PDB file of C-alpha atoms in Angstrom:
ATOM      1  CA  UNK A 227      12.192  11.532   0.905  1.00  0.00           C
ATOM      2  CA  UNK A 228      11.624   7.823   0.796  1.00  0.00           C
ATOM      3  CA  UNK A 229      11.367   5.560  -2.193  1.00  0.00           C
ATOM      4  CA  UNK A 230      10.766   1.897  -2.963  1.00  0.00           C
ATOM      5  CA  UNK A 231      11.818   0.286  -6.226  1.00  0.00           C
ATOM      6  CA  UNK A 232      10.677  -3.061  -7.515  1.00  0.00           C
ATOM      7  CA  UNK A 233      12.581  -3.420 -10.746  1.00  0.00           C
ATOM      8  CA  UNK A 234      10.831  -6.586 -11.875  1.00  0.00           C
ATOM      9  CA  UNK A 235       7.551  -5.626 -13.501  1.00  0.00           C
ATOM     10  CA  UNK A 236       6.443  -9.155 -14.327  1.00  0.00           C
ATOM     11  CA  UNK A 237       7.745 -12.623 -13.552  1.00  0.00           C
ATOM     12  CA  UNK A 238       6.459 -15.832 -15.034  1.00  0.00           C
ATOM     13  CA  UNK A 239       7.408 -19.249 -13.638  1.00  0.00           C
ATOM     14  CA  UNK A 240       6.239 -22.813 -13.812  1.00  0.00           C
ATOM     15  CA  UNK A 241       4.789 -24.438 -10.738  1.00  0.00           C
ATOM     16  CA  UNK A 242       7.372 -25.759  -8.240  1.00  0.00           C
ATOM     17  CA  UNK A 243      10.031 -23.323  -9.351  1.00  0.00           C
ATOM     18  CA  UNK A 244      11.547 -21.011  -6.753  1.00  0.00           C
ATOM     19  CA  UNK A 245      11.134 -17.308  -7.410  1.00  0.00           C
ATOM     20  CA  UNK A 246      12.663 -14.206  -5.807  1.00  0.00           C
ATOM     21  CA  UNK A 247      11.038 -10.790  -5.891  1.00  0.00           C
ATOM     22  CA  UNK A 248      13.430  -7.889  -5.466  1.00  0.00           C
ATOM     23  CA  UNK A 249      12.856  -4.749  -3.433  1.00  0.00           C
ATOM     24  CA  UNK A 250      15.276  -1.854  -2.981  1.00  0.00           C
ATOM     25  CA  UNK A 251      14.462   1.096  -0.769  1.00  0.00           C
ATOM     26  CA  UNK A 252      15.769   4.582  -0.011  1.00  0.00           C
ATOM     27  CA  UNK A 253      15.306   6.484   3.212  1.00  0.00           C
ATOM     28  CA  UNK A 254      17.199   8.949   5.360  1.00  0.00           C
ATOM     29  CA  UNK A 255      15.580   7.671   8.528  1.00  0.00           C
ATOM     30  CA  UNK A 256      17.547   5.420  10.869  1.00  0.00           C
ATOM     31  CA  UNK A 257      14.354   3.832  12.142  1.00  0.00           C
ATOM     32  CA  UNK A 258      12.029   2.487   9.505  1.00  0.00           C
ATOM     33  CA  UNK A 259       9.810  -0.471   8.691  1.00  0.00           C
ATOM     34  CA  UNK A 260       9.533  -2.622   5.619  1.00  0.00           C
ATOM     35  CA  UNK A 261       6.517  -4.595   4.484  1.00  0.00           C
ATOM     36  CA  UNK A 262       5.401  -7.011   1.814  1.00  0.00           C
ATOM     37  CA  UNK A 263       1.810  -7.214   0.610  1.00  0.00           C
ATOM     38  CA  UNK A 264       0.051  -9.548  -1.771  1.00  0.00           C
ATOM     39  CA  UNK A 265      -2.785  -8.471  -4.069  1.00  0.00           C
ATOM     40  CA  UNK A 266      -4.573 -11.526  -5.468  1.00  0.00           C
ATOM     41  CA  UNK A 267      -6.908 -11.259  -8.476  1.00  0.00           C
ATOM     42  CA  UNK A 268      -9.782 -10.457  -6.102  1.00  0.00           C
ATOM     43  CA  UNK A 269      -8.073  -7.091  -5.514  1.00  0.00           C
ATOM     44  CA  UNK A 270      -7.784  -6.623  -1.759  1.00  0.00           C
ATOM     45  CA  UNK A 271      -4.228  -6.183  -0.471  1.00  0.00           C
ATOM     46  CA  UNK A 272      -3.120  -8.722   2.102  1.00  0.00           C
ATOM     47  CA  UNK A 273      -0.315  -8.073   4.572  1.00  0.00           C
ATOM     48  CA  UNK A 274       2.474 -10.674   4.522  1.00  0.00           C
ATOM     49  CA  UNK A 275       5.332  -9.463   6.705  1.00  0.00           C
ATOM     50  CA  UNK A 276       6.821  -6.496   8.574  1.00  0.00           C
ATOM     51  CA  UNK A 277      10.476  -5.902   9.387  1.00  0.00           C
ATOM     52  CA  UNK A 278      12.013  -3.063  11.397  1.00  0.00           C
ATOM     53  CA  UNK A 279      15.352  -1.532  10.551  1.00  0.00           C
ATOM     54  CA  UNK A 280      17.072  -2.977  13.618  1.00  0.00           C
ATOM     55  CA  UNK A 281      16.238  -6.563  12.859  1.00  0.00           C
ATOM     56  CA  UNK A 282      18.233  -8.015   9.983  1.00  0.00           C
ATOM     57  CA  UNK A 283      17.390 -11.615  10.719  1.00  0.00           C
ATOM     58  CA  UNK A 284      15.994 -13.460   7.773  1.00  0.00           C
ATOM     59  CA  UNK A 285      12.512 -14.802   8.205  1.00  0.00           C
ATOM     60  CA  UNK A 286      10.904 -17.973   6.937  1.00  0.00           C
ATOM     61  CA  UNK A 287       7.224 -18.750   6.990  1.00  0.00           C
ATOM     62  CA  UNK A 288       6.342 -21.964   5.226  1.00  0.00           C
ATOM     63  CA  UNK A 289       7.263 -21.551   1.563  1.00  0.00           C
ATOM     64  CA  UNK A 290       7.928 -17.829   2.011  1.00  0.00           C
ATOM     65  CA  UNK A 291      11.215 -16.318   3.107  1.00  0.00           C
ATOM     66  CA  UNK A 292      12.542 -12.787   3.341  1.00  0.00           C
ATOM     67  CA  UNK A 293      16.117 -11.540   3.131  1.00  0.00           C
ATOM     68  CA  UNK A 294      16.706  -8.093   4.643  1.00  0.00           C
ATOM     69  CA  UNK A 295      20.127  -6.523   4.001  1.00  0.00           C
ATOM     70  CA  UNK A 296      20.707  -2.993   5.219  1.00  0.00           C
ATOM     71  CA  UNK A 297      24.085  -2.833   3.491  1.00  0.00           C
ATOM     72  CA  UNK A 298      22.396  -3.004   0.094  1.00  0.00           C
ATOM     73  CA  UNK A 299      19.057  -1.437   1.181  1.00  0.00           C
ATOM     74  CA  UNK A 300      17.223  -4.501  -0.017  1.00  0.00           C
ATOM     75  CA  UNK A 301      14.345  -6.571   1.304  1.00  0.00           C
ATOM     76  CA  UNK A 302      13.857  -9.484  -1.077  1.00  0.00           C
ATOM     77  CA  UNK A 303      11.075 -12.045  -0.973  1.00  0.00           C
ATOM     78  CA  UNK A 304      11.477 -15.667  -2.067  1.00  0.00           C
ATOM     79  CA  UNK A 305       8.722 -18.167  -2.708  1.00  0.00           C
ATOM     80  CA  UNK A 306       9.960 -21.753  -2.677  1.00  0.00           C
ATOM     81  CA  UNK A 307       8.188 -24.385  -4.767  1.00  0.00           C
ATOM     82  CA  UNK A 308       5.735 -21.880  -6.200  1.00  0.00           C
ATOM     83  CA  UNK A 309       2.092 -22.785  -6.684  1.00  0.00           C
ATOM     84  CA  UNK A 310      -0.609 -21.459  -8.980  1.00  0.00           C
ATOM     85  CA  UNK A 311      -2.286 -19.813  -5.964  1.00  0.00           C
ATOM     86  CA  UNK A 312       0.800 -17.631  -5.544  1.00  0.00           C
ATOM     87  CA  UNK A 313      -0.152 -15.788  -8.731  1.00  0.00           C
ATOM     88  CA  UNK A 314      -0.745 -12.204  -7.658  1.00  0.00           C
ATOM     89  CA  UNK A 315       0.758  -8.741  -7.606  1.00  0.00           C
ATOM     90  CA  UNK A 316       3.293  -8.354  -4.812  1.00  0.00           C
ATOM     91  CA  UNK A 317       4.145  -4.998  -3.297  1.00  0.00           C
ATOM     92  CA  UNK A 318       7.034  -3.942  -1.111  1.00  0.00           C
ATOM     93  CA  UNK A 319       6.450  -0.927   1.151  1.00  0.00           C
ATOM     94  CA  UNK A 320       8.409   1.363   3.469  1.00  0.00           C
ATOM     95  CA  UNK A 321       7.273   3.344   6.483  1.00  0.00           C
ATOM     96  CA  UNK A 322       9.650   5.888   7.953  1.00  0.00           C
ATOM     97  CA  UNK A 323      10.009   8.028  11.010  1.00  0.00           C
ATOM     98  CA  UNK A 324      11.402  11.523  11.326  1.00  0.00           C
ATOM     99  CA  UNK A 325      10.435  13.628   8.342  1.00  0.00           C
ATOM    100  CA  UNK A 326       8.526  10.706   6.870  1.00  0.00           C
ATOM    101  CA  UNK A 327       6.552  10.091  10.031  1.00  0.00           C
ATOM    102  CA  UNK A 328       3.379   8.175   9.267  1.00  0.00           C
ATOM    103  CA  UNK A 329       4.028   7.940   5.540  1.00  0.00           C
ATOM    104  CA  UNK A 330       3.734   4.494   3.933  1.00  0.00           C
ATOM    105  CA  UNK A 331       5.308   4.305   0.479  1.00  0.00           C
ATOM    106  CA  UNK A 332       4.814   1.421  -1.937  1.00  0.00           C
ATOM    107  CA  UNK A 333       6.848   0.162  -4.846  1.00  0.00           C
ATOM    108  CA  UNK A 334       5.451  -0.321  -8.321  1.00  0.00           C
ATOM    109  CA  UNK A 335       4.596  -3.954  -7.685  1.00  0.00           C
ATOM    110  CA  UNK A 336       5.672  -7.199  -9.353  1.00  0.00           C
ATOM    111  CA  UNK A 337       3.128  -9.291 -11.201  1.00  0.00           C
ATOM    112  CA  UNK A 338       3.854 -12.949 -10.528  1.00  0.00           C
ATOM    113  CA  UNK A 339       2.262 -15.572 -12.742  1.00  0.00           C
ATOM    114  CA  UNK A 340       2.714 -19.218 -11.833  1.00  0.00           C
ATOM    115  CA  UNK A 341       1.789 -21.613 -14.619  1.00  0.00           C
ATOM    116  CA  UNK A 342       0.657 -25.177 -13.920  1.00  0.00           C
TER     117      UNK A 342
ATOM    118  CA  UNK B 142     -11.188  -8.430  12.298  1.00  0.00           C
ATOM    119  CA  UNK B 143     -10.213  -4.993  11.189  1.00  0.00           C
ATOM    120  CA  UNK B 144     -12.576  -3.647   8.643  1.00  0.00           C
ATOM    121  CA  UNK B 145     -11.909  -0.811   6.242  1.00  0.00           C
ATOM    122  CA  UNK B 146     -14.983   0.019   4.218  1.00  0.00           C
ATOM    123  CA  UNK B 147     -15.108   2.217   1.163  1.00  0.00           C
ATOM    124  CA  UNK B 148     -18.510   3.612   0.336  1.00  0.00           C
ATOM    125  CA  UNK B 149     -18.611   2.569  -3.314  1.00  0.00           C
ATOM    126  CA  UNK B 150     -17.064  -0.196  -5.347  1.00  0.00           C
ATOM    127  CA  UNK B 151     -17.679   1.512  -8.690  1.00  0.00           C
ATOM    128  CA  UNK B 152     -18.372   5.140  -9.534  1.00  0.00           C
ATOM    129  CA  UNK B 153     -18.893   6.967 -12.799  1.00  0.00           C
ATOM    130  CA  UNK B 154     -18.713  10.755 -12.716  1.00  0.00           C
ATOM    131  CA  UNK B 155     -18.642  13.534 -15.246  1.00  0.00           C
ATOM    132  CA  UNK B 156     -15.737  15.878 -15.854  1.00  0.00           C
ATOM    133  CA  UNK B 157     -15.946  18.875 -13.561  1.00  0.00           C
ATOM    134  CA  UNK B 158     -18.080  17.208 -10.915  1.00  0.00           C
ATOM    135  CA  UNK B 159     -17.104  17.304  -7.265  1.00  0.00           C
ATOM    136  CA  UNK B 160     -16.533  13.753  -6.099  1.00  0.00           C
ATOM    137  CA  UNK B 161     -16.432  12.385  -2.559  1.00  0.00           C
ATOM    138  CA  UNK B 162     -14.882   9.033  -1.749  1.00  0.00           C
ATOM    139  CA  UNK B 163     -15.618   7.882   1.770  1.00  0.00           C
ATOM    140  CA  UNK B 164     -13.666   5.479   3.929  1.00  0.00           C
ATOM    141  CA  UNK B 165     -14.516   4.180   7.379  1.00  0.00           C
ATOM    142  CA  UNK B 166     -12.463   1.945   9.649  1.00  0.00           C
ATOM    143  CA  UNK B 167     -13.802   0.238  12.744  1.00  0.00           C
ATOM    144  CA  UNK B 168     -10.673  -0.469  14.793  1.00  0.00           C
ATOM    145  CA  UNK B 169      -9.773   2.898  16.293  1.00  0.00           C
ATOM    146  CA  UNK B 170      -6.692   3.243  14.089  1.00  0.00           C
ATOM    147  CA  UNK B 171      -4.677   6.446  14.280  1.00  0.00           C
ATOM    148  CA  UNK B 172      -3.385   6.448  10.748  1.00  0.00           C
ATOM    149  CA  UNK B 173      -5.363   6.540   7.510  1.00  0.00           C
ATOM    150  CA  UNK B 174      -4.275   6.719   3.880  1.00  0.00           C
ATOM    151  CA  UNK B 175      -5.583   7.305   0.391  1.00  0.00           C
ATOM    152  CA  UNK B 176      -3.790   5.745  -2.583  1.00  0.00           C
ATOM    153  CA  UNK B 177      -4.486   5.472  -6.245  1.00  0.00           C
ATOM    154  CA  UNK B 178      -3.449   2.385  -8.158  1.00  0.00           C
ATOM    155  CA  UNK B 179      -2.664   2.502 -11.860  1.00  0.00           C
ATOM    156  CA  UNK B 180      -1.117  -0.238 -14.012  1.00  0.00           C
ATOM    157  CA  UNK B 181       2.657  -0.083 -13.972  1.00  0.00           C
ATOM    158  CA  UNK B 182       2.723   2.658 -11.337  1.00  0.00           C
ATOM    159  CA  UNK B 183       1.856   0.672  -8.239  1.00  0.00           C
ATOM    160  CA  UNK B 184       0.195   2.382  -5.311  1.00  0.00           C
ATOM    161  CA  UNK B 185       0.840   6.098  -5.144  1.00  0.00           C
ATOM    162  CA  UNK B 186       0.098   7.943  -1.942  1.00  0.00           C
ATOM    163  CA  UNK B 187      -2.269  10.874  -2.310  1.00  0.00           C
ATOM    164  CA  UNK B 188      -2.770  11.971   1.304  1.00  0.00           C
ATOM    165  CA  UNK B 189      -2.443  10.499   4.745  1.00  0.00           C
ATOM    166  CA  UNK B 190      -3.572  11.476   8.204  1.00  0.00           C
ATOM    167  CA  UNK B 191      -2.064  10.413  11.526  1.00  0.00           C
ATOM    168  CA  UNK B 192      -4.675  12.109  13.695  1.00  0.00           C
ATOM    169  CA  UNK B 193      -8.079  13.702  13.567  1.00  0.00           C
ATOM    170  CA  UNK B 194      -8.001  16.969  11.625  1.00  0.00           C
ATOM    171  CA  UNK B 195      -4.394  16.308  10.672  1.00  0.00           C
ATOM    172  CA  UNK B 196      -3.488  15.707   7.057  1.00  0.00           C
ATOM    173  CA  UNK B 197      -0.247  15.360   5.187  1.00  0.00           C
ATOM    174  CA  UNK B 198       0.372  15.440   1.469  1.00  0.00           C
ATOM    175  CA  UNK B 199       1.587  12.284  -0.113  1.00  0.00           C
ATOM    176  CA  UNK B 200       3.396  12.018  -3.407  1.00  0.00           C
ATOM    177  CA  UNK B 201       0.569  13.055  -5.751  1.00  0.00           C
ATOM    178  CA  UNK B 202      -1.794  15.420  -3.891  1.00  0.00           C
ATOM    179  CA  UNK B 203      -2.565  17.713  -6.826  1.00  0.00           C
ATOM    180  CA  UNK B 204      -6.239  17.823  -7.681  1.00  0.00           C
ATOM    181  CA  UNK B 205      -7.270  16.184  -4.416  1.00  0.00           C
ATOM    182  CA  UNK B 206      -8.126  17.221  -0.896  1.00  0.00           C
ATOM    183  CA  UNK B 207      -9.063  15.238   2.205  1.00  0.00           C
ATOM    184  CA  UNK B 208     -11.093  15.586   5.345  1.00  0.00           C
ATOM    185  CA  UNK B 209     -10.784  13.805   8.671  1.00  0.00           C
ATOM    186  CA  UNK B 210     -13.317  15.173  11.122  1.00  0.00           C
ATOM    187  CA  UNK B 211     -13.676  11.920  13.048  1.00  0.00           C
ATOM    188  CA  UNK B 212     -11.071   9.298  13.798  1.00  0.00           C
ATOM    189  CA  UNK B 213     -12.845   6.527  11.946  1.00  0.00           C
ATOM    190  CA  UNK B 214     -13.601   8.407   8.731  1.00  0.00           C
ATOM    191  CA  UNK B 215     -11.261   9.718   6.056  1.00  0.00           C
ATOM    192  CA  UNK B 216     -12.722  11.301   2.946  1.00  0.00           C
ATOM    193  CA  UNK B 217     -11.023  11.964  -0.360  1.00  0.00           C
ATOM    194  CA  UNK B 218     -12.381  14.855  -2.397  1.00  0.00           C
ATOM    195  CA  UNK B 219     -11.891  15.543  -6.063  1.00  0.00           C
ATOM    196  CA  UNK B 220     -12.830  19.203  -6.336  1.00  0.00           C
ATOM    197  CA  UNK B 221     -13.322  19.106 -10.093  1.00  0.00           C
ATOM    198  CA  UNK B 222     -12.958  15.643 -11.516  1.00  0.00           C
ATOM    199  CA  UNK B 223     -10.890  15.177 -14.644  1.00  0.00           C
ATOM    200  CA  UNK B 224     -10.437  12.197 -16.937  1.00  0.00           C
ATOM    201  CA  UNK B 225      -6.856  11.666 -15.723  1.00  0.00           C
ATOM    202  CA  UNK B 226      -8.275  10.917 -12.302  1.00  0.00           C
ATOM    203  CA  UNK B 227      -9.879   7.765 -13.619  1.00  0.00           C
ATOM    204  CA  UNK B 228      -8.279   5.116 -11.441  1.00  0.00           C
ATOM    205  CA  UNK B 229      -8.649   2.591  -8.634  1.00  0.00           C
ATOM    206  CA  UNK B 230      -8.658   4.349  -5.263  1.00  0.00           C
ATOM    207  CA  UNK B 231      -7.626   2.459  -2.159  1.00  0.00           C
ATOM    208  CA  UNK B 232      -8.134   3.513   1.426  1.00  0.00           C
ATOM    209  CA  UNK B 233      -6.081   2.020   4.250  1.00  0.00           C
ATOM    210  CA  UNK B 234      -5.637   2.385   7.976  1.00  0.00           C
ATOM    211  CA  UNK B 235      -2.984   1.372  10.485  1.00  0.00           C
ATOM    212  CA  UNK B 236      -2.967   1.319  14.259  1.00  0.00           C
ATOM    213  CA  UNK B 237      -0.117   3.783  14.695  1.00  0.00           C
ATOM    214  CA  UNK B 238       1.997   5.832  12.351  1.00  0.00           C
ATOM    215  CA  UNK B 239       5.200   4.011  11.535  1.00  0.00           C
ATOM    216  CA  UNK B 240       5.639   0.393  12.346  1.00  0.00           C
ATOM    217  CA  UNK B 241       2.237  -1.212  12.158  1.00  0.00           C
ATOM    218  CA  UNK B 242       0.811  -2.867   9.089  1.00  0.00           C
ATOM    219  CA  UNK B 243      -1.909  -1.208   7.066  1.00  0.00           C
ATOM    220  CA  UNK B 244      -5.298  -2.753   6.363  1.00  0.00           C
ATOM    221  CA  UNK B 245      -6.944  -1.979   3.069  1.00  0.00           C
ATOM    222  CA  UNK B 246     -10.454  -1.468   1.833  1.00  0.00           C
ATOM    223  CA  UNK B 247     -11.788  -3.192  -1.244  1.00  0.00           C
ATOM    224  CA  UNK B 248     -11.129  -0.212  -3.478  1.00  0.00           C
ATOM    225  CA  UNK B 249     -13.264   2.176  -5.511  1.00  0.00           C
ATOM    226  CA  UNK B 250     -12.988   2.050  -9.271  1.00  0.00           C
ATOM    227  CA  UNK B 251     -13.661   5.637 -10.384  1.00  0.00           C
ATOM    228  CA  UNK B 252     -14.306   6.453 -14.012  1.00  0.00           C
ATOM    229  CA  UNK B 253     -14.483  10.105 -15.047  1.00  0.00           C
ATOM    230  CA  UNK B 254     -16.145  10.654 -18.398  1.00  0.00           C
TER     231      UNK B 254
END
């Protein structure tokens, strides 16, 4: 079985603050993939990043950065200097191999509101 | 651009009706998914399919079935719609099972009255 937990239901920040969205996952697979998606108010999910289980390097893309730690089964997402346009629901997801082959499991999502 | 198209944006059906939600992708993806999205519960996987005529149960398959007769089309069927199936339904596809990102349709808001 695989599971993704996003413990933060809602986060509210003021523009220019940094914000970190937490994601903890469970899987028995040794090979797996982690994802983050953004769902803006328009509703369509947008892919942000993919990480495989063998690559623990942190990644930075502009104001976005991701911290993958296998030791704590976490894949956290940080937005630096947040902007109003970052307001959205953010989902973490896990895709396994083995018994979970092909299955893509999402967390509950974190609603991020950035106030001007 | 990958396109995942769901046949309806909004649907209203009566309790007990048989409901078909259609999804088509145009990029020859192997994998297709059906999710429902409810407030506070995130996206919950109903069924997925990693090949034509193959289907696997997700986490909440009860009350649903699926059909994948052609690679590009994945249908979700509510055999006898009930009010607790009122939800947003999202279809997605990915190139291969496993490590490739999924692309989503615009969603179908189903209301069962």
